[in-house]
Amino acid sequence: MDAPLVNPPTATARDRLIDTAITLFNRHGFHATGVDRIVAVAKVAKKTLYAHFPSKEELILAALSRKRAAFADKFLPTVLATSDDPRERLLSLFELAKSWFSDPDFYGCLFINAAVEYSEASHPINACAREFKTLLRSFAREQAAAGGAADPDTLADQIALLFEGATTVAQVSARPDAATTAKGIAAQLIDQAFRR
């Protein structure tokens, strides 16, 4: 049984549905979470859900959009605020990831989980997950270029791969220290890439 979520008193029914859906999709998966469970936990009528989201897939896309916005508007600016040095910013990705991996509500990457459950490449949910994965790589490339990396594209690919790998290990093996291991490898790659 899912405990009711605590939403701000001013949260709209739409916001409650999205926030509830994110929590339940994280905990139980997309296919295993039905609309009946979502409306029960969000304390809204099913009619209200369908007034905002004509289908469950539309709700999933809204949930992924909310998570994407949080990554772009909160996580990446937090990384930028850690330092003016591009090298340190790249390394801070893994420090912040370690905090995320250590959270009791860490269930892995919602976008990876979405891509697994909606594996057909042409499916809009799979496409949404793929598009999200370009954000981290683009950020890493910007920092690599700003830091003077000889090959910013290769370093961005390496950083993104390390981040994704650490996320998967943290999820599957319950090892938040995967972020520390990945950070150590990233430091070596960054030093090599920034060497002139």
Backbone as JSON, one array per atom type, in Angstrom:
{
  "sequence": "MDAPLVNPPTATARDRLIDTAITLFNRHGFHATGVDRIVAVAKVAKKTLYAHFPSKEELILAALSRKRAAFADKFLPTVLATSDDPRERLLSLFELAKSWFSDPDFYGCLFINAAVEYSEASHPINACAREFKTLLRSFAREQAAAGGAADPDTLADQIALLFEGATTVAQVSARPDAATTAKGIAAQLIDQAFRR",
  "N": [[0.85, -1.19, 0.0], [0.56, 2.17, -0.85], [1.75, 5.04, 0.77], [0.05, 8.15, 1.24], [1.1, 10.95, -0.67], [2.82, 13.91, 0.3], [1.76, 16.85, -0.73], [2.22, 20.29, -1.65], [-0.1, 22.63, -0.23], [-1.11, 24.34, -2.14], [-0.86, 23.02, -4.49], [-1.93, 22.11, -7.7], [-4.5, 19.94, -9.05], [-3.49, 18.76, -11.32], [-0.71, 19.03, -10.93], [-0.46, 17.46, -8.61], [-1.13, 14.96, -9.63], [0.98, 14.52, -11.47], [3.26, 14.62, -9.77], [2.67, 12.52, -8.02], [2.55, 10.41, -9.85], [5.25, 10.35, -10.73], [6.56, 9.52, -8.39], [5.37, 6.97, -7.96], [5.91, 5.67, -10.39], [8.67, 5.59, -10.23], [9.03, 3.91, -7.98], [7.6, 1.56, -8.59], [7.55, 1.07, -11.31], [6.5, 1.63, -14.73], [4.57, 0.11, -16.24], [3.54, -1.46, -14.21], [2.22, 0.28, -12.61], [-0.91, 1.36, -12.26], [-3.61, 3.51, -13.43], [-5.63, 3.64, -11.54], [-4.35, 3.31, -9.09], [-2.75, 5.6, -9.1], [-4.64, 7.75, -9.08], [-5.85, 7.22, -6.65], [-3.79, 7.56, -4.74], [-3.06, 10.19, -5.29], [-5.38, 11.4, -4.62], [-7.49, 12.28, -6.31], [-10.21, 12.43, -8.65], [-10.82, 9.92, -11.14], [-11.86, 10.97, -13.43], [-10.87, 13.53, -13.36], [-8.15, 13.04, -13.79], [-8.22, 12.12, -16.46], [-9.16, 14.39, -17.66], [-7.0, 16.05, -17.66], [-5.0, 14.46, -18.75], [-5.28, 12.64, -21.51], [-4.55, 9.99, -21.81], [-2.75, 7.3, -20.21], [-0.18, 7.25, -21.17], [0.21, 9.9, -21.9], [0.31, 11.06, -19.39], [2.64, 9.85, -18.43], [4.53, 11.02, -20.16], [4.27, 13.66, -19.34], [5.22, 13.44, -16.74], [7.88, 12.69, -17.23], [8.69, 14.99, -18.54], [8.56, 16.82, -16.45], [10.59, 15.82, -14.81], [12.76, 16.18, -16.51], [12.84, 18.96, -16.67], [13.51, 19.54, -14.02], [16.09, 18.53, -13.92], [17.39, 20.16, -15.82], [16.87, 22.73, -14.8], [17.53, 22.71, -12.11], [19.45, 20.69, -11.23], [21.69, 20.9, -13.09], [22.28, 23.74, -12.92], [23.07, 23.74, -10.22], [25.4, 22.25, -10.38], [26.92, 24.01, -11.96], [27.2, 26.1, -10.16], [29.04, 25.18, -8.37], [31.67, 25.71, -9.01], [33.92, 27.85, -10.88], [35.6, 26.67, -12.55], [35.84, 24.61, -15.3], [36.81, 21.94, -15.21], [36.47, 21.22, -12.52], [33.73, 21.46, -12.38], [32.89, 19.35, -14.01], [33.75, 17.2, -12.45], [32.2, 17.63, -10.22], [29.73, 16.74, -11.01], [29.71, 14.06, -10.35], [29.96, 14.1, -7.61], [27.54, 15.25, -6.83], [25.91, 13.31, -7.87], [26.5, 11.2, -6.16], [25.23, 12.0, -3.81], [22.6, 11.86, -4.69], [22.44, 9.11, -5.31], [22.59, 8.1, -2.75], [20.24, 8.75, -1.55], [17.33, 7.67, 0.16], [15.1, 7.34, -1.46], [16.07, 6.74, -3.95], [15.78, 5.24, -7.02], [17.1, 4.65, -9.29], [17.56, 5.83, -12.68], [14.86, 7.48, -13.99], [14.43, 7.85, -16.68], [16.01, 5.95, -17.98], [14.69, 3.69, -17.03], [12.24, 4.13, -18.24], [12.93, 3.9, -20.94], [13.58, 1.23, -21.02], [11.16, -0.06, -20.42], [9.56, 0.89, -22.44], [10.59, 0.0, -25.07], [10.59, 0.13, -27.84], [11.97, 1.9, -30.44], [10.6, 3.88, -31.88], [8.61, 4.68, -30.24], [6.96, 7.32, -28.48], [7.63, 7.7, -25.74], [10.04, 6.33, -25.44], [11.54, 7.86, -27.22], [11.5, 10.3, -25.88], [13.02, 9.65, -23.62], [15.49, 9.11, -24.82], [16.09, 11.63, -25.86], [16.39, 13.11, -23.52], [18.78, 12.09, -22.55], [20.66, 13.38, -24.04], [21.11, 15.77, -22.79], [22.91, 15.71, -20.56], [25.26, 14.92, -21.84], [25.62, 17.08, -23.6], [26.02, 19.16, -21.76], [28.4, 18.26, -20.57], [30.05, 18.39, -22.79], [30.1, 21.16, -23.29], [31.47, 22.05, -21.0], [33.87, 20.69, -21.31], [34.84, 21.86, -23.67], [35.05, 24.52, -22.8], [37.04, 24.22, -20.91], [39.22, 23.71, -22.43], [39.71, 21.22, -23.58], [41.32, 18.91, -25.72], [39.83, 17.27, -27.4], [36.74, 17.77, -27.21], [34.36, 16.36, -27.76], [34.91, 13.61, -27.47], [35.65, 13.52, -24.76], [33.23, 14.36, -23.59], [31.57, 12.22, -24.32], [32.81, 10.21, -22.81], [32.48, 11.11, -20.15], [29.68, 11.17, -19.96], [29.12, 8.45, -20.34], [30.41, 7.33, -18.09], [28.86, 8.5, -16.05], [26.3, 7.43, -16.57], [26.87, 4.72, -16.28], [27.67, 4.62, -13.58], [25.26, 5.34, -12.39], [23.63, 3.14, -13.05], [25.01, 1.02, -11.77], [24.78, 1.89, -9.13], [22.02, 1.69, -8.81], [21.38, -1.06, -9.43], [23.15, -2.56, -7.86], [22.98, -1.4, -5.4], [24.92, 0.52, -4.59], [26.07, 3.37, -3.7], [28.61, 4.35, -3.73], [29.56, 4.0, -6.24], [29.58, 6.35, -7.61], [31.82, 7.64, -6.6], [33.9, 6.0, -7.5], [33.53, 6.34, -10.27], [34.06, 9.06, -10.42], [36.8, 9.14, -9.84], [37.87, 7.86, -12.1], [36.96, 9.64, -14.03], [38.43, 11.93, -13.34], [41.01, 11.23, -14.13], [40.64, 10.96, -16.9], [39.86, 13.55, -17.54], [42.11, 15.06, -16.79], [43.94, 14.07, -18.65], [42.66, 14.87, -21.04], [42.69, 17.63, -20.83], [45.32, 18.24, -20.85], [47.92, 19.99, -22.29]],
  "CA": [[0.0, 0.0, 0.0], [1.36, 3.39, -0.94], [1.38, 6.13, 1.65], [-0.27, 9.35, 0.48], [2.21, 11.88, -0.82], [2.57, 15.23, 0.86], [1.88, 17.88, -1.75], [1.93, 21.62, -1.11], [-1.55, 22.89, -0.23], [-1.51, 25.07, -3.34], [-0.63, 22.19, -5.68], [-3.13, 21.85, -8.49], [-4.76, 18.52, -9.26], [-2.55, 18.32, -12.36], [0.6, 18.87, -10.28], [-0.52, 16.3, -7.72], [-1.1, 13.76, -10.46], [2.34, 14.34, -12.0], [4.17, 14.29, -8.66], [2.32, 11.17, -7.57], [2.96, 9.48, -10.9], [6.71, 10.23, -10.7], [6.92, 8.68, -7.24], [4.92, 5.6, -8.17], [6.66, 5.09, -11.51], [10.0, 5.29, -9.7], [8.98, 2.79, -7.04], [6.96, 0.33, -9.08], [7.63, 0.92, -12.76], [5.44, 2.27, -15.51], [3.5, -0.82, -16.56], [2.95, -2.0, -12.98], [1.47, 1.34, -11.93], [-2.14, 1.67, -12.99], [-4.22, 4.82, -13.16], [-6.42, 3.57, -10.31], [-3.43, 3.55, -7.97], [-2.31, 7.0, -9.17], [-5.69, 8.66, -8.61], [-6.09, 6.96, -5.22], [-2.73, 8.18, -3.94], [-3.13, 11.64, -5.52], [-6.67, 11.84, -4.1], [-8.27, 12.97, -7.32], [-11.11, 11.54, -9.38], [-10.28, 9.43, -12.42], [-12.33, 11.92, -14.45], [-9.92, 14.64, -13.33], [-6.93, 12.59, -14.46], [-8.41, 12.08, -17.91], [-9.37, 15.77, -18.13], [-5.66, 16.61, -17.86], [-4.17, 13.53, -19.53], [-6.2, 11.75, -22.21], [-4.11, 8.61, -21.7], [-1.66, 7.08, -19.26], [1.07, 7.63, -21.82], [0.33, 11.37, -21.8], [0.75, 11.33, -18.01], [4.05, 9.45, -18.37], [5.3, 12.05, -20.85], [4.27, 14.85, -18.47], [6.11, 13.13, -15.62], [9.24, 12.77, -17.74], [8.95, 16.4, -18.81], [8.82, 17.45, -15.15], [11.93, 15.39, -14.38], [13.73, 16.83, -17.4], [12.93, 20.36, -16.24], [14.25, 19.57, -12.75], [17.5, 18.31, -14.25], [17.9, 21.34, -16.52], [16.68, 23.96, -14.04], [18.03, 22.6, -10.73], [20.68, 19.9, -11.1], [22.8, 21.49, -13.83], [22.7, 25.0, -12.29], [23.8, 23.43, -8.99], [26.75, 21.87, -10.81], [27.6, 25.23, -12.4], [27.48, 26.94, -9.0], [30.09, 24.6, -7.52], [33.0, 26.22, -9.36], [34.07, 28.5, -12.18], [36.54, 25.84, -13.3], [35.14, 23.53, -16.01], [37.26, 20.63, -14.72], [35.79, 20.97, -11.24], [32.3, 21.27, -12.66], [32.7, 17.98, -14.49], [33.91, 16.3, -11.32], [31.09, 17.81, -9.27], [28.62, 15.9, -11.47], [29.76, 12.78, -9.64], [29.7, 14.38, -6.19], [26.09, 15.41, -6.69], [25.31, 12.0, -8.13], [26.65, 10.38, -4.95], [24.13, 12.39, -2.91], [21.37, 11.3, -5.28], [22.46, 7.65, -5.14], [22.46, 7.79, -1.31], [18.89, 9.09, -1.11], [16.51, 6.45, 0.33], [14.13, 7.25, -2.56], [16.75, 6.53, -5.22], [15.36, 4.03, -7.72], [17.73, 4.68, -10.59], [17.16, 6.89, -13.6], [13.51, 7.3, -14.5], [14.48, 7.82, -18.14], [16.49, 4.61, -18.37], [13.6, 2.77, -16.75], [11.22, 4.35, -19.27], [13.43, 3.34, -22.21], [13.52, -0.24, -20.92], [9.75, -0.52, -20.48], [9.02, 1.28, -23.75], [11.85, -0.23, -25.78], [10.48, 0.38, -29.28], [12.63, 3.19, -30.7], [9.66, 4.87, -32.42], [7.61, 5.06, -29.23], [7.24, 8.66, -27.96], [8.26, 7.65, -24.41], [11.43, 5.98, -25.7], [12.17, 9.04, -27.85], [11.67, 11.28, -24.8], [14.15, 9.19, -22.81], [16.72, 9.32, -25.62], [16.35, 13.07, -25.95], [16.89, 13.54, -22.21], [20.17, 11.66, -22.38], [21.56, 14.31, -24.72], [21.35, 16.94, -21.93], [24.14, 15.54, -19.79], [26.39, 14.92, -22.77], [25.8, 18.46, -24.07], [26.62, 19.9, -20.66], [29.79, 17.82, -20.45], [30.81, 18.92, -23.93], [30.31, 22.59, -23.06], [32.52, 22.22, -20.0], [35.12, 20.21, -21.91], [35.31, 22.89, -24.59], [35.44, 25.68, -22.0], [38.28, 23.9, -20.21], [40.31, 23.56, -23.38], [39.99, 19.83, -23.95], [41.75, 18.75, -27.11], [38.72, 16.64, -28.13], [35.59, 17.88, -26.31], [33.33, 15.35, -28.04], [35.31, 12.34, -26.86], [35.56, 13.66, -23.3], [31.8, 14.39, -23.26], [31.08, 10.83, -24.4], [33.36, 9.45, -21.69], [31.84, 11.57, -18.91], [28.28, 10.71, -19.99], [29.14, 7.01, -20.14], [30.72, 7.09, -16.68], [27.71, 8.89, -15.24], [25.24, 6.43, -16.77], [27.33, 3.47, -15.68], [27.6, 4.75, -12.12], [23.83, 5.33, -12.03], [23.15, 1.77, -13.16], [25.61, 0.23, -10.69], [24.16, 2.33, -7.87], [20.66, 1.16, -8.77], [21.31, -2.51, -9.46], [23.96, -3.15, -6.78], [22.81, -0.59, -4.18], [26.26, 1.0, -4.27], [26.23, 4.79, -3.99], [30.04, 4.65, -3.93], [29.86, 3.93, -7.67], [29.86, 7.73, -8.03], [33.21, 7.94, -6.23], [34.74, 5.27, -8.46], [33.41, 7.01, -11.56], [34.74, 10.36, -10.31], [38.23, 8.89, -9.95], [38.17, 7.59, -13.51], [36.73, 10.91, -14.74], [39.55, 12.84, -13.06], [42.13, 10.81, -14.99], [40.3, 11.28, -18.28], [39.84, 15.01, -17.66], [43.5, 15.51, -16.76], [44.53, 13.72, -19.94], [42.04, 15.66, -22.09], [43.02, 19.05, -20.68], [46.77, 18.39, -20.96], [48.27, 20.67, -23.56]],
  "C": [[0.88, 1.24, 0.0], [0.83, 4.44, 0.02], [1.03, 7.34, 0.8], [0.94, 10.27, 0.44], [1.82, 13.21, -0.2], [2.82, 16.24, -0.24], [1.61, 19.23, -1.12], [0.43, 21.9, -1.2], [-2.02, 23.61, -1.48], [-1.33, 24.26, -4.61], [-1.96, 21.95, -6.4], [-3.31, 20.34, -8.62], [-3.79, 17.97, -10.3], [-1.17, 18.08, -11.76], [0.62, 17.66, -9.36], [-0.45, 15.0, -8.5], [0.31, 13.49, -10.99], [3.3, 13.92, -10.9], [3.93, 12.87, -8.14], [2.8, 10.13, -8.58], [4.48, 9.28, -10.88], [7.13, 9.3, -9.56], [6.56, 7.22, -7.48], [5.65, 4.92, -9.32], [8.08, 4.73, -11.06], [9.99, 4.01, -8.87], [8.56, 1.48, -7.68], [7.09, 0.08, -10.58], [6.41, 1.51, -13.44], [4.27, 1.31, -15.76], [2.8, -1.33, -15.31], [2.13, -0.97, -12.21], [0.25, 1.71, -12.76], [-2.71, 3.03, -12.61], [-5.06, 4.79, -11.89], [-5.55, 3.85, -9.09], [-3.02, 5.02, -7.94], [-3.39, 7.93, -8.63], [-5.98, 8.45, -7.13], [-5.06, 7.67, -4.35], [-2.77, 9.7, -4.08], [-4.41, 12.26, -4.96], [-7.41, 12.77, -5.08], [-9.17, 11.95, -8.01], [-10.46, 11.11, -10.69], [-10.69, 10.38, -13.55], [-11.38, 13.12, -14.52], [-8.62, 14.27, -14.03], [-7.11, 12.67, -15.96], [-8.73, 13.46, -18.48], [-8.02, 16.42, -18.43], [-4.8, 15.77, -18.81], [-5.08, 12.51, -20.21], [-5.82, 10.27, -22.12], [-3.02, 8.52, -20.64], [-0.33, 7.49, -19.88], [1.29, 9.14, -21.79], [0.79, 11.77, -20.39], [2.23, 10.96, -17.85], [4.92, 10.52, -19.02], [5.36, 13.34, -20.02], [5.2, 14.65, -17.28], [7.57, 13.22, -16.06], [9.63, 14.21, -18.05], [9.27, 17.15, -17.51], [10.21, 17.08, -14.65], [13.02, 16.04, -15.24], [13.93, 18.28, -16.97], [13.72, 20.48, -14.94], [15.74, 19.4, -13.0], [18.11, 19.56, -14.86], [17.89, 22.58, -15.64], [17.25, 23.91, -12.62], [19.38, 21.89, -10.67], [21.86, 20.57, -11.82], [23.21, 22.86, -13.28], [23.44, 24.78, -10.96], [25.23, 23.03, -9.31], [27.54, 23.13, -11.2], [28.01, 26.1, -11.21], [28.62, 26.4, -8.14], [31.46, 25.22, -7.79], [32.93, 26.98, -10.67], [34.97, 27.69, -13.1], [35.8, 24.68, -13.97], [35.53, 22.14, -15.54], [36.53, 20.27, -13.43], [34.29, 20.77, -11.43], [32.02, 19.85, -13.14], [32.8, 16.99, -13.34], [32.75, 16.42, -10.33], [29.83, 17.07, -9.72], [28.54, 14.63, -10.63], [29.56, 12.95, -8.14], [28.2, 14.52, -5.95], [25.37, 14.09, -6.95], [25.4, 11.12, -6.89], [25.55, 10.72, -3.94], [22.81, 11.81, -3.39], [21.32, 9.8, -5.05], [22.23, 7.24, -3.68], [21.07, 8.08, -0.76], [18.07, 7.81, -0.95], [15.47, 6.26, -0.79], [14.8, 7.14, -3.93], [16.33, 5.19, -5.81], [15.99, 3.96, -9.11], [17.19, 5.82, -11.43], [15.79, 6.58, -14.2], [13.5, 7.17, -16.03], [15.01, 6.49, -18.66], [15.38, 3.6, -18.17], [12.5, 2.9, -17.82], [11.65, 3.72, -20.6], [13.39, 1.82, -22.19], [12.09, -0.72, -21.08], [9.08, -0.18, -21.81], [10.19, 1.21, -24.73], [11.78, 0.02, -27.29], [10.97, 1.79, -29.57], [11.66, 4.27, -31.19], [8.63, 5.32, -31.39], [7.96, 6.43, -28.65], [7.93, 8.66, -26.59], [9.74, 7.27, -24.56], [12.18, 7.16, -26.29], [12.44, 10.12, -26.81], [12.88, 10.92, -23.93], [15.47, 9.42, -23.54], [17.09, 10.79, -25.67], [16.92, 13.59, -24.63], [18.37, 13.23, -22.06], [21.15, 12.55, -23.12], [21.91, 15.5, -23.83], [22.68, 16.84, -21.2], [25.36, 15.59, -20.72], [26.66, 16.33, -23.28], [26.45, 19.33, -23.0], [28.1, 19.54, -20.52], [30.63, 18.35, -21.6], [31.09, 20.4, -23.76], [31.46, 22.83, -22.08], [33.87, 21.77, -20.54], [35.7, 21.26, -22.85], [35.81, 24.11, -23.83], [36.77, 25.46, -21.28], [39.47, 23.69, -21.13], [40.66, 22.13, -23.73], [40.33, 19.73, -25.42], [40.63, 18.18, -27.98], [37.48, 16.65, -27.22], [34.52, 16.81, -26.52], [33.66, 14.02, -27.37], [35.19, 12.42, -25.35], [34.09, 13.68, -22.86], [31.21, 12.99, -23.3], [31.55, 10.02, -23.2], [32.68, 9.83, -20.37], [30.4, 11.06, -18.85], [28.22, 9.21, -19.74], [29.45, 6.65, -18.7], [29.53, 7.4, -15.78], [26.6, 7.86, -15.34], [25.62, 5.11, -16.13], [27.25, 3.5, -14.17], [26.16, 4.7, -11.64], [23.29, 3.9, -12.04], [23.71, 0.89, -12.05], [24.98, 0.6, -9.35], [22.76, 1.75, -7.71], [20.65, -0.36, -8.59], [22.02, -3.14, -8.25], [23.84, -2.41, -5.45], [24.17, -0.09, -3.68], [26.4, 2.47, -4.63], [27.68, 5.19, -4.23], [30.46, 4.49, -5.39], [30.18, 5.33, -8.2], [31.31, 8.1, -7.73], [34.18, 7.25, -7.18], [34.73, 5.97, -9.82], [34.13, 8.36, -11.55], [36.25, 10.18, -10.45], [38.66, 8.63, -11.39], [38.03, 8.88, -14.33], [37.9, 11.86, -14.55], [40.74, 12.5, -13.96], [41.87, 11.2, -16.45], [40.34, 12.79, -18.52], [41.27, 15.55, -17.69], [44.18, 15.24, -18.11], [43.98, 14.6, -21.06], [42.45, 17.12, -22.04], [44.53, 19.3, -20.78], [47.08, 19.01, -22.32], [49.64, 20.28, -24.01]]
}
